[in-house]
Structures are given as C-alpha cells and as structure tokens.
Amino acid sequence: MVIPVHDVNPARRTPWVTYALILANVLVFLFTPGMTGSATGEGGLAQTCHLQAFLDRYAAVPQELLQHRMPRLVPTGETGVGPRGPGCVIGPPDYDKSAELSVLTAMFLHGGWLHLLGNTLFLCIFGNNVEDRLGHLRYLLFYGVCGYASAYGFALTDSSSTTPLIGASGAIAGVLGAYLTLYPKARVWVLVPFLFFLPLRLPAWIVLGLWFVLQALYSAGRGVSEAGTVAYVAHVAGFAVGMLLAWPLRRGTPPPPEPRGPVFGRRARPGR
C-alpha cells in the first residue's frame, strides 16, 4: 500500500548492529550458490540444483523444527537425466543438520533481489531507532529472538510442511513491532504507488499498523500465500513478539521530535 523511505526520528547513536546485519545479509546473498543467476533469471539447471541443495541444508523447515524428522533424500547439487528428462539429483544427505541452528542461518538467506532490498529498506529505516533505544547488545538479542519466534510461529501453522523458510523478514517484523510500540507518533515519509508515488508524511502507527493488518489478512487461514513464496504468518508472529518485548520500555522512551512543515494539510505549530 505504501513504501516507507525515511522517518523523522533521528537516533543518538550510530546503529552499528543494524549496519552489520544489512552487510551480512548482502554478503550471504552474493555468495549463495546459484542465487545471483536465479535472481536475475539467467541461471541454468546447474545453478538451480546448487541453490536447491544449499537452501535445503541451511533453510529452516517446519517439519524439521517441530518433529525433528530429517528427509531421507535431499538435492545433492548435481544434475542428471531421468525418465522425465534433465533434473536435479537427489540422494541421502552427507551432512548433519541442526534444526535449531537452521533458524539462525535461514535469517540471512533471501530468495531474490527484491526480497533482500525490501528487508534492507525496512531495517535501515526503523532499525536504527530500536537499536538506539535497546542498546547494541540487547538489540542483537532482540533481533534473534524475534527471528526464532517468527520461524517457530510459522512452523506451528503446518508442522508437516517441508517448504524451506528463508529471509530476515520475521526478525525485521519484530523490529517494526517494537518501533510501533516505542514511537507510534513518529512521522514517516512514504510513497503511495496507487497515487503515482505521491510522497506523504504519515504517523508510524498508520504506516506500520497498515502493514501489520495486511500481513494478518494475507495469513488468514494459511501460513503461506497462494504463490507459496511469502510466509505471512512468520511476519505476524515476529511483529507481535517485537511489540510485547518492547512494551515495558515505552514509558521511558523519549518522544520523537515534532516535525515542522505541512502535516495532513496543516502546518505544525512553531517551536513544536
């Protein structure tokens, strides 16, 4: 519905953890086997097979998280020719996978450039203030807790699913939930696509509240969209946990500065 581009809420400290998380996401994406070609549509069968094998090993899988049932056959990363033509070879896994650790590794994997850039945009805009309020170490722990809560929340919707779950969206949803709790009145500059990308300055409670409502609506009745690519339930779970964890800190959080200039068609009062 809207695309956030900037918030009027300066941070007091440099958000080193937020920057490090963004850098880690980008580097992991660039070095994921077959991801660059797959994301640009230029990847061949070999790259696709390498990517499937990599994701199967390092992504979080609901069945593995809750039932601790590892598949007997997995993609090996090799290509071959079968009765139905060329495809990816499968065989017994030659590695031991920790289901719990896979949640952590999955948080740094992304399914394409748009997935990565979208997460980076939201984390860059809203993560600095949450990190400023929590402190570097607590923010890093908070990020991890939200990521784990979102993954297990998604898994609970379908414990027998073998669909890999990847992305930092669940952890970042927790950051959005914390921001909404701590800075609901902060102004956020957004672009409105259906109004020809008209820029507007809206309160955070509208921007993030609308985002959460859409995620909740999309996840109603299912853990994944019909396209099978977006784990909306993970977003909802991460957002809710982020709000709950930040709730005790809301009273001691300094309010964001009152923006000057037009706000909803009026002008803010001088000196406020």
Short mmCIF file of C-alpha atoms in Angstrom, two decimals:
data_model
loop_
_atom_site.label_atom_id
_atom_site.label_comp_id
_atom_site.label_asym_id
_atom_site.label_seq_id
_atom_site.Cartn_x
_atom_site.Cartn_y
_atom_site.Cartn_z
CA MET A 1 0.00 0.00 0.00
CA VAL A 2 2.79 2.46 0.90
CA ILE A 3 6.59 2.37 0.60
CA PRO A 4 8.48 3.97 3.52
CA VAL A 5 11.58 5.94 2.55
CA HIS A 6 12.56 7.92 5.66
CA ASP A 7 11.45 8.61 9.22
CA VAL A 8 11.64 11.91 11.11
CA ASN A 9 13.20 10.37 14.19
CA PRO A 10 16.98 10.88 14.49
CA ALA A 11 18.97 8.37 16.54
CA ARG A 12 21.52 9.40 19.17
CA ARG A 13 23.99 6.60 18.47
CA THR A 14 25.37 5.04 15.31
CA PRO A 15 23.39 1.83 14.63
CA TRP A 16 26.40 -0.43 14.15
CA VAL A 17 24.42 -3.64 14.67
CA THR A 18 21.82 -2.64 12.08
CA TYR A 19 24.56 -1.84 9.59
CA ALA A 20 26.30 -5.15 10.35
CA LEU A 21 23.07 -7.11 9.82
CA ILE A 22 22.44 -5.40 6.50
CA LEU A 23 26.02 -6.09 5.38
CA ALA A 24 25.77 -9.73 6.46
CA ASN A 25 22.51 -10.19 4.52
CA VAL A 26 24.04 -8.71 1.37
CA LEU A 27 27.25 -10.74 1.59
CA VAL A 28 25.43 -14.02 2.23
CA PHE A 29 23.15 -13.31 -0.72
CA LEU A 30 26.06 -12.59 -3.05
CA PHE A 31 27.86 -15.77 -2.01
CA THR A 32 24.81 -18.07 -2.04
CA PRO A 33 25.47 -20.68 -4.76
CA GLY A 34 23.27 -20.08 -7.78
CA MET A 35 21.35 -17.20 -6.20
CA THR A 36 22.65 -14.38 -8.38
CA GLY A 37 21.79 -16.18 -11.61
CA SER A 38 18.44 -17.37 -10.27
CA ALA A 39 17.52 -13.87 -9.11
CA THR A 40 18.30 -12.33 -12.49
CA GLY A 41 16.61 -15.09 -14.47
CA GLU A 42 19.89 -16.10 -16.09
CA GLY A 43 20.55 -19.24 -14.06
CA GLY A 44 20.64 -22.63 -15.72
CA LEU A 45 19.74 -26.05 -14.36
CA ALA A 46 23.13 -26.48 -12.66
CA GLN A 47 22.74 -23.24 -10.73
CA THR A 48 19.19 -24.16 -9.76
CA CYS A 49 20.31 -27.52 -8.41
CA HIS A 50 23.14 -25.93 -6.44
CA LEU A 51 20.69 -23.43 -4.98
CA GLN A 52 18.16 -26.11 -4.01
CA ALA A 53 20.84 -28.16 -2.27
CA PHE A 54 22.15 -25.11 -0.41
CA LEU A 55 18.71 -23.99 0.77
CA ASP A 56 17.72 -27.50 1.83
CA ARG A 57 20.78 -27.62 4.05
CA TYR A 58 20.64 -24.15 5.58
CA ALA A 59 16.96 -23.10 5.46
CA ALA A 60 14.51 -23.71 8.29
CA VAL A 61 11.93 -26.42 7.54
CA PRO A 62 8.79 -26.68 9.72
CA GLN A 63 8.81 -30.49 9.80
CA GLU A 64 12.40 -30.48 10.99
CA LEU A 65 11.79 -27.78 13.59
CA LEU A 66 8.82 -29.40 15.32
CA GLN A 67 9.07 -33.09 14.51
CA HIS A 68 12.86 -33.37 14.15
CA ARG A 69 12.28 -35.51 11.07
CA MET A 70 15.08 -35.07 8.59
CA PRO A 71 14.42 -36.10 4.97
CA ARG A 72 15.94 -39.34 3.75
CA LEU A 73 16.62 -37.89 0.32
CA VAL A 74 17.76 -34.33 -0.46
CA PRO A 75 19.09 -32.49 -3.52
CA THR A 76 22.79 -33.17 -3.89
CA GLY A 77 23.52 -30.13 -6.07
CA GLU A 78 24.30 -32.31 -9.09
CA THR A 79 22.35 -32.56 -12.33
CA GLY A 80 21.27 -35.70 -14.10
CA VAL A 81 18.88 -37.13 -16.66
CA GLY A 82 15.93 -39.22 -15.56
CA PRO A 83 12.79 -40.67 -17.14
CA ARG A 84 11.30 -37.18 -17.35
CA GLY A 85 14.41 -35.51 -18.70
CA PRO A 86 17.16 -33.41 -17.09
CA GLY A 87 16.77 -32.52 -13.42
CA CYS A 88 18.42 -32.31 -10.03
CA VAL A 89 19.86 -35.45 -8.49
CA ILE A 90 18.64 -36.43 -5.02
CA GLY A 91 20.31 -38.75 -2.54
CA PRO A 92 20.91 -39.35 1.16
CA PRO A 93 22.27 -36.24 2.93
CA ASP A 94 26.01 -36.27 3.54
CA TYR A 95 25.76 -33.78 6.42
CA ASP A 96 24.24 -33.50 9.89
CA LYS A 97 21.76 -30.64 10.11
CA SER A 98 20.75 -28.91 13.33
CA ALA A 99 17.11 -27.83 13.06
CA GLU A 100 17.55 -25.19 15.76
CA LEU A 101 20.66 -23.71 14.15
CA SER A 102 18.94 -23.68 10.75
CA VAL A 103 16.64 -20.92 12.02
CA LEU A 104 19.69 -18.70 12.52
CA THR A 105 21.21 -19.46 9.13
CA ALA A 106 17.84 -19.04 7.40
CA MET A 107 17.60 -15.49 8.75
CA PHE A 108 20.46 -14.44 6.45
CA LEU A 109 19.17 -16.14 3.29
CA HIS A 110 16.92 -14.43 0.73
CA GLY A 111 15.00 -15.60 -2.30
CA GLY A 112 15.92 -12.77 -4.66
CA TRP A 113 16.99 -9.15 -5.04
CA LEU A 114 13.52 -7.75 -4.28
CA HIS A 115 13.29 -9.85 -1.12
CA LEU A 116 16.70 -8.62 0.02
CA LEU A 117 16.14 -4.97 -0.90
CA GLY A 118 12.72 -4.86 0.75
CA ASN A 119 14.08 -6.22 4.01
CA THR A 120 17.08 -3.90 3.84
CA LEU A 121 14.86 -0.86 3.33
CA PHE A 122 12.66 -1.57 6.36
CA LEU A 123 15.59 -2.49 8.60
CA CYS A 124 17.53 0.63 7.61
CA ILE A 125 14.60 2.98 8.28
CA PHE A 126 13.25 1.53 11.52
CA GLY A 127 16.13 -0.49 12.96
CA ASN A 128 18.34 2.45 13.97
CA ASN A 129 15.85 3.87 16.48
CA VAL A 130 15.06 0.49 18.02
CA GLU A 131 18.78 -0.21 18.38
CA ASP A 132 19.26 3.26 19.87
CA ARG A 133 16.60 2.53 22.49
CA LEU A 134 17.67 -1.01 23.35
CA GLY A 135 21.42 -0.66 23.06
CA HIS A 136 23.63 -2.65 20.72
CA LEU A 137 23.78 -5.99 22.55
CA ARG A 138 20.14 -6.09 23.65
CA TYR A 139 19.08 -5.12 20.14
CA LEU A 140 21.06 -8.01 18.65
CA LEU A 141 19.48 -10.46 21.11
CA PHE A 142 16.06 -8.94 20.43
CA TYR A 143 16.55 -9.40 16.69
CA GLY A 144 17.45 -13.04 17.16
CA VAL A 145 14.54 -13.76 19.50
CA CYS A 146 12.06 -12.25 17.02
CA GLY A 147 13.60 -14.27 14.20
CA TYR A 148 13.24 -17.52 16.14
CA ALA A 149 9.71 -16.66 17.27
CA SER A 150 8.64 -15.97 13.70
CA ALA A 151 10.13 -19.21 12.38
CA TYR A 152 8.52 -21.39 15.05
CA GLY A 153 5.27 -19.44 14.76
CA PHE A 154 5.24 -20.22 11.06
CA ALA A 155 6.06 -23.88 11.71
CA LEU A 156 3.15 -24.23 14.13
CA THR A 157 0.69 -23.47 11.32
CA ASP A 158 1.79 -26.58 9.42
CA SER A 159 4.16 -28.83 11.32
CA SER A 160 4.36 -31.35 8.46
CA SER A 161 5.41 -28.80 5.84
CA THR A 162 8.71 -29.38 4.04
CA THR A 163 8.74 -25.92 2.45
CA PRO A 164 12.01 -24.14 3.32
CA LEU A 165 11.66 -20.88 5.23
CA ILE A 166 14.27 -18.22 4.47
CA GLY A 167 14.71 -14.50 4.98
CA ALA A 168 15.13 -11.89 7.68
CA SER A 169 11.51 -10.76 7.34
CA GLY A 170 10.36 -12.32 10.61
CA ALA A 171 13.14 -10.70 12.65
CA ILE A 172 12.62 -7.37 10.89
CA ALA A 173 8.89 -7.64 11.56
CA GLY A 174 9.84 -7.76 15.25
CA VAL A 175 11.78 -4.52 14.76
CA LEU A 176 8.70 -2.94 13.18
CA GLY A 177 6.55 -4.08 16.10
CA ALA A 178 9.00 -2.56 18.58
CA TYR A 179 9.11 0.69 16.62
CA LEU A 180 5.32 0.91 16.64
CA THR A 181 5.30 0.39 20.40
CA LEU A 182 8.08 2.87 21.15
CA TYR A 183 7.46 5.57 18.52
CA PRO A 184 3.84 5.42 17.34
CA LYS A 185 3.72 9.17 16.67
CA ALA A 186 6.98 9.41 14.74
CA ARG A 187 6.45 10.74 11.22
CA VAL A 188 7.42 8.54 8.28
CA TRP A 189 7.84 9.71 4.71
CA VAL A 190 6.20 7.21 2.36
CA LEU A 191 5.48 6.83 -1.34
CA VAL A 192 1.97 5.82 -2.37
CA PRO A 193 2.15 3.67 -5.54
CA PHE A 194 -1.54 3.89 -6.46
CA LEU A 195 -1.29 7.70 -6.28
CA PHE A 196 1.61 7.80 -8.77
CA PHE A 197 4.15 7.52 -5.92
CA LEU A 198 2.91 10.65 -4.20
CA PRO A 199 5.11 11.39 -1.13
CA LEU A 200 3.25 11.72 2.16
CA ARG A 201 4.35 12.11 5.77
CA LEU A 202 2.28 9.81 7.98
CA PRO A 203 2.44 8.74 11.63
CA ALA A 204 4.23 5.45 12.24
CA TRP A 205 1.09 3.94 13.74
CA ILE A 206 -0.64 4.30 10.38
CA VAL A 207 2.27 3.04 8.27
CA LEU A 208 3.20 0.08 10.45
CA GLY A 209 -0.34 -0.60 11.61
CA LEU A 210 -1.47 -0.86 8.00
CA TRP A 211 1.46 -3.15 7.22
CA PHE A 212 0.54 -5.46 10.09
CA VAL A 213 -3.14 -5.55 9.17
CA LEU A 214 -2.27 -6.55 5.61
CA GLN A 215 0.05 -9.31 6.82
CA ALA A 216 -2.66 -10.60 9.14
CA LEU A 217 -5.24 -10.57 6.36
CA TYR A 218 -2.93 -12.36 3.95
CA SER A 219 -2.09 -15.00 6.54
CA ALA A 220 -5.71 -15.70 7.48
CA GLY A 221 -6.31 -19.40 7.09
CA ARG A 222 -2.88 -20.16 5.66
CA GLY A 223 0.76 -19.87 6.62
CA VAL A 224 1.92 -19.13 3.09
CA SER A 225 0.46 -17.14 0.21
CA GLU A 226 -1.11 -18.92 -2.75
CA ALA A 227 2.09 -18.34 -4.66
CA GLY A 228 3.89 -20.27 -1.94
CA THR A 229 6.61 -17.65 -1.55
CA VAL A 230 5.67 -15.41 1.39
CA ALA A 231 5.37 -16.64 4.97
CA TYR A 232 2.89 -14.07 6.24
CA VAL A 233 2.34 -15.93 9.50
CA ALA A 234 6.05 -15.50 10.27
CA HIS A 235 5.66 -11.75 9.81
CA VAL A 236 2.66 -11.64 12.15
CA ALA A 237 4.42 -13.72 14.81
CA GLY A 238 7.61 -11.65 14.67
CA PHE A 239 5.70 -8.37 14.80
CA ALA A 240 3.63 -9.46 17.81
CA VAL A 241 6.69 -10.67 19.73
CA GLY A 242 8.54 -7.43 18.96
CA MET A 243 5.66 -5.38 20.34
CA LEU A 244 5.49 -7.45 23.52
CA LEU A 245 9.23 -7.28 24.17
CA ALA A 246 9.31 -3.50 23.66
CA TRP A 247 6.17 -2.80 25.69
CA PRO A 248 7.94 -2.41 29.09
CA LEU A 249 10.22 0.27 27.57
CA ARG A 250 7.54 2.50 26.13
CA ARG A 251 7.14 4.75 29.22
CA GLY A 252 10.81 5.70 29.38
CA THR A 253 11.21 6.30 25.65
CA PRO A 254 11.71 9.97 24.69
CA PRO A 255 9.11 11.10 22.14
CA PRO A 256 10.29 11.75 18.59
CA PRO A 257 10.77 15.39 17.55
CA GLU A 258 7.69 17.18 16.28
CA PRO A 259 8.17 17.72 12.53
CA ARG A 260 7.91 21.16 11.02
CA GLY A 261 6.08 21.89 7.82
CA PRO A 262 2.82 20.57 6.39
CA VAL A 263 1.28 17.63 8.21
CA PHE A 264 -2.03 16.29 6.87
CA GLY A 265 -2.71 19.57 5.10
CA ARG A 266 -1.94 21.81 8.06
CA ARG A 267 1.27 23.33 9.36
CA ALA A 268 2.86 22.24 12.63
CA ARG A 269 2.93 24.84 15.33
CA PRO A 270 6.17 26.85 15.62
CA GLY A 271 8.51 25.58 18.32
CA ARG A 272 6.95 22.11 18.41
#
